[in-house]
Amino acid sequence: MNFMTSAEVRQAFLDYFVEQKHKHVMSSSLVPGNDPTLLFANSGMVQFKDVFLGLDKRDYKRATTSQKCMRVSGKHNDLENVGPSPRHHTFFEMLGNFSFGDYFKEYAIEFAWQLLTEVYGLPKDRLVFTVYQNDDEAYNIWVNKIGVDPKRVARMGPKTNFWQMAETGPCGPTSEIHWDKTPELGEDSIVFMLQAEDDRFLEIWNLVFMQYNRTQADPTHTGQYDSPLPAPGVDTGMGLERIVSIVQGKSANYDTDLFMPIIKKTQEITGHTDAERDANYVPYRVIADHIRAAVFLTADGVLPGAKGRDSVCRLVIRRAARFGTKIGLHEPFLGRVADAVIDTMGGYYTDLKDRADAIKKTITREEERFRRTMDMGLVALDEMLAQLPAGGTLDGEKAFYLKSTLGLPIQVTKDIVEERGYGVDMSAFDTAEQEHATVSGGGLAMGEIDMGEAYNAVLNQLKAEKSLSANGVDYLPYGDMSLSAKVLALTQNGAVPQSLSIGDKVEVVLNSTPFYVEAGGQVSDTGTIRADNWEIEIEDVRRPVGGLIIHIGEVVQGAPKVGDAVSASVDSLRRADIIRNHTGTHLLHAALRNHLGIHVQQRGSLVSPERLRFDFAHDTRVTSDQLKTIETEVNEIILANYPIKSEIKSLQQAKSEGAMALFGEKYGDTVRTVIIENGARYSYELCGGVHVSTTADIGIFLIISEGSVSAGVRRVEALTGGVAIAYIQEKLDILAHVAGQLQTTSETVLQRVVTLQDELSHSRKLIEKLRRDLARQTFNRHAESLETIGGVSVMVLQLDDTPVETLRDMSDWFKGKAKSGIFVVGSSFDDKPLLMVSVTDDLMKTFRAGDIIKQIAPIIGGGGGGRPNMAQAGGKDVTKLADALQQARVVIGQMAK
Ligand code: ATP
Ligand code: MG
């Protein structure tokens, strides 16, 4: 066997099929783009479904992929196998080769055999095979063509060896390849054992032969409705994790280099010895499996949530966290384990590395959410179980309450209940869940309502019952980021919801709020609203009508109620990033005016936690020198640590003092001003946004781009604080990496690149010269023995890798040497054929170069022409050069007559 790393196993598969003229296609997203009925891609053929159905055409007929798959629902649900089973995962990679009406059974089988036995070097006597019961064709290929002993080929029924896309449509027999885990048991009853689906064998590869079109459902597979497909196809799938376990000689997929780094990372966090780890192998494996799924799901944009695909992402994270508690991990740890996944898989799936921070943040946030709710759920579950007789069954309604109000996923409830020797009434759970879906969907039955009007009604009612003053909600974004408040109303799209539970989206109206509402480019805050026994995670804040502020979010715990006392808290780290960028924007504005002129007027702005974007009136590109000066000035103001002051005053006073107002913006009579003074007034703007208290809070200011938005408007983007530092670190890393590659240091890397460029251009010149010398020698050798055709001296030459310039030189040499004669030369260059003919002046009347070329160029798939003494042509087919040159001899012979 040839030992390979998992990355090498994947690459060897793809390389092998590329060599067999397959197109390497990247894995599609886990979220199927073309099939809303399917939760996740669960095999390699999903992205090619429409090609197989003839609805889509590609410019290739053979493809190979390593496809990201998830099997957690529907026909393929392997969730509960994970952990105990050494070979099943929720997330795994499926290696596959596909033929779209190109090759069929014979090649598919030969490819598989050659790859397994030659590329991976698996011993032939460890491989066994199945075919569909009546598929003599496949049976004969294995036995007669490949030469497998019939003792190792089993005919099997439709349950394992017949594949259908659906009840009707494409279908066909399959042939599976299995690995014999215990060959010492002897060969005699292999076929019998395969037919009995004995545990002795590990299925590694399934070859599906899409052979028929089924026109009517045929549950017993009589075959009477199957007609042959006009262009039969091949779809195969081999689990990467399984083939790696064989190539690396491991008995479980988890022992390979795909999983061990993840398991070791977890072990590093628990501090277990290897023996302790092995004694707890189920939690370690479940965590390793689920964290891979969570990383790949979030990378594909499936974020933890209550419904559909999102609920699967939530489930794998929460289940992993729960299994963590079984090995003593009670603090969030999955973000650290995610690093190991990104390291292991980021080489092939490079987007994981690009999005590493966002992925880890998402996972950790969900884990924290779960830890906050899990304790309550577990206590409640304990109480419920205590009331049951030993071995009793937990009510489905109760399990649903744990999920909907306490956030315990049903699979986690089920795990715990079963671990303690009880059961759950799953069908009652399903019924309760469906009932809830109908109830909470009921709000939508109200149909289209005018939302502005609905919010107005809410506001008026709150004013009428004196819950709100005439000014509406108390808006307090400039003070503490956490406040005590009271819930005045809960709405969904302005309407009152009938019931609320975990996962529901809701809008909260409070009597006062510390949350900032998007204005002046500064984005809204996010955060939480928390009562004693419930919590809502706030994702957005809006002011649908003047005086009313709604906090929009998802219930993550408990059942929110109007009238409850809550604590409303802004996500303070995010807010800190935002306000650094906001004050940074004011400094940028001032510095631009100082250096470009006072015509610089703000035309638009975005202030988010990630970056700031500032659009302004200016006609020409801001040069990089100007940008550097501006950036330096802003950083000087930051380092000088000036305070930021804000004052409320009349609009008139502010304007007369020279405050910058936005063109076209409406202001009230009194306005808020933001001032930064450095002895004089450095920046003075009308602004309702939130700012840092002194400039040094910004940390650092970095311009990352300058460009044009429209005529007369330029855009600058910049970073501040931690984001700017991360940006610099990344760039320095790249520089260090480049320097490392060039075996030098960052300081001298530029010098090294210049030297390398010189060397390269020198080498190119040298190659040019050597090529010419070589051509000269070749020419001289042939010039000794010219052919004579029709009484004329002729030189016919075929060359490789010779550019057209050299052919032209040769023509000159020929004329210099032969005085009277014809020179015909053909060459291939960059895989394209070239032909050139030249005729000495004395022969031009009889032998026109252009005429000769016209007759021979079509042979190489080209056309050409030229003057009577010199003509050239390009073409497509290099393999026909010799034919073209031979034809030149014939043409010259004919012209001589
Ligand atoms: P099994 O019977 O082992 O569950 P399967 O019949 O469901 O396999 P196929 O649907 O034919 O498998 O998928 C093709 C290949 O994908 C399998 O041969 C196996 O190598 C791999 N595979 C399938 N399911 C999983 C899984 N849950 N985890 C890892 N690999 C899998
Ligand atoms: Mg299966």
PDB file of C-alpha atoms in Angstrom, residues 102 113 688:
ATOM      1  CA  ASP A 102     -19.637   9.480 -22.505  1.00  0.00           C
ATOM      2  CA  TRP A 113      -9.786  -0.809 -10.298  1.00  0.00           C
ATOM      3  CA  GLY A 688     -26.128  62.862  15.823  1.00  0.00           C
TER       4      GLY A 688
END
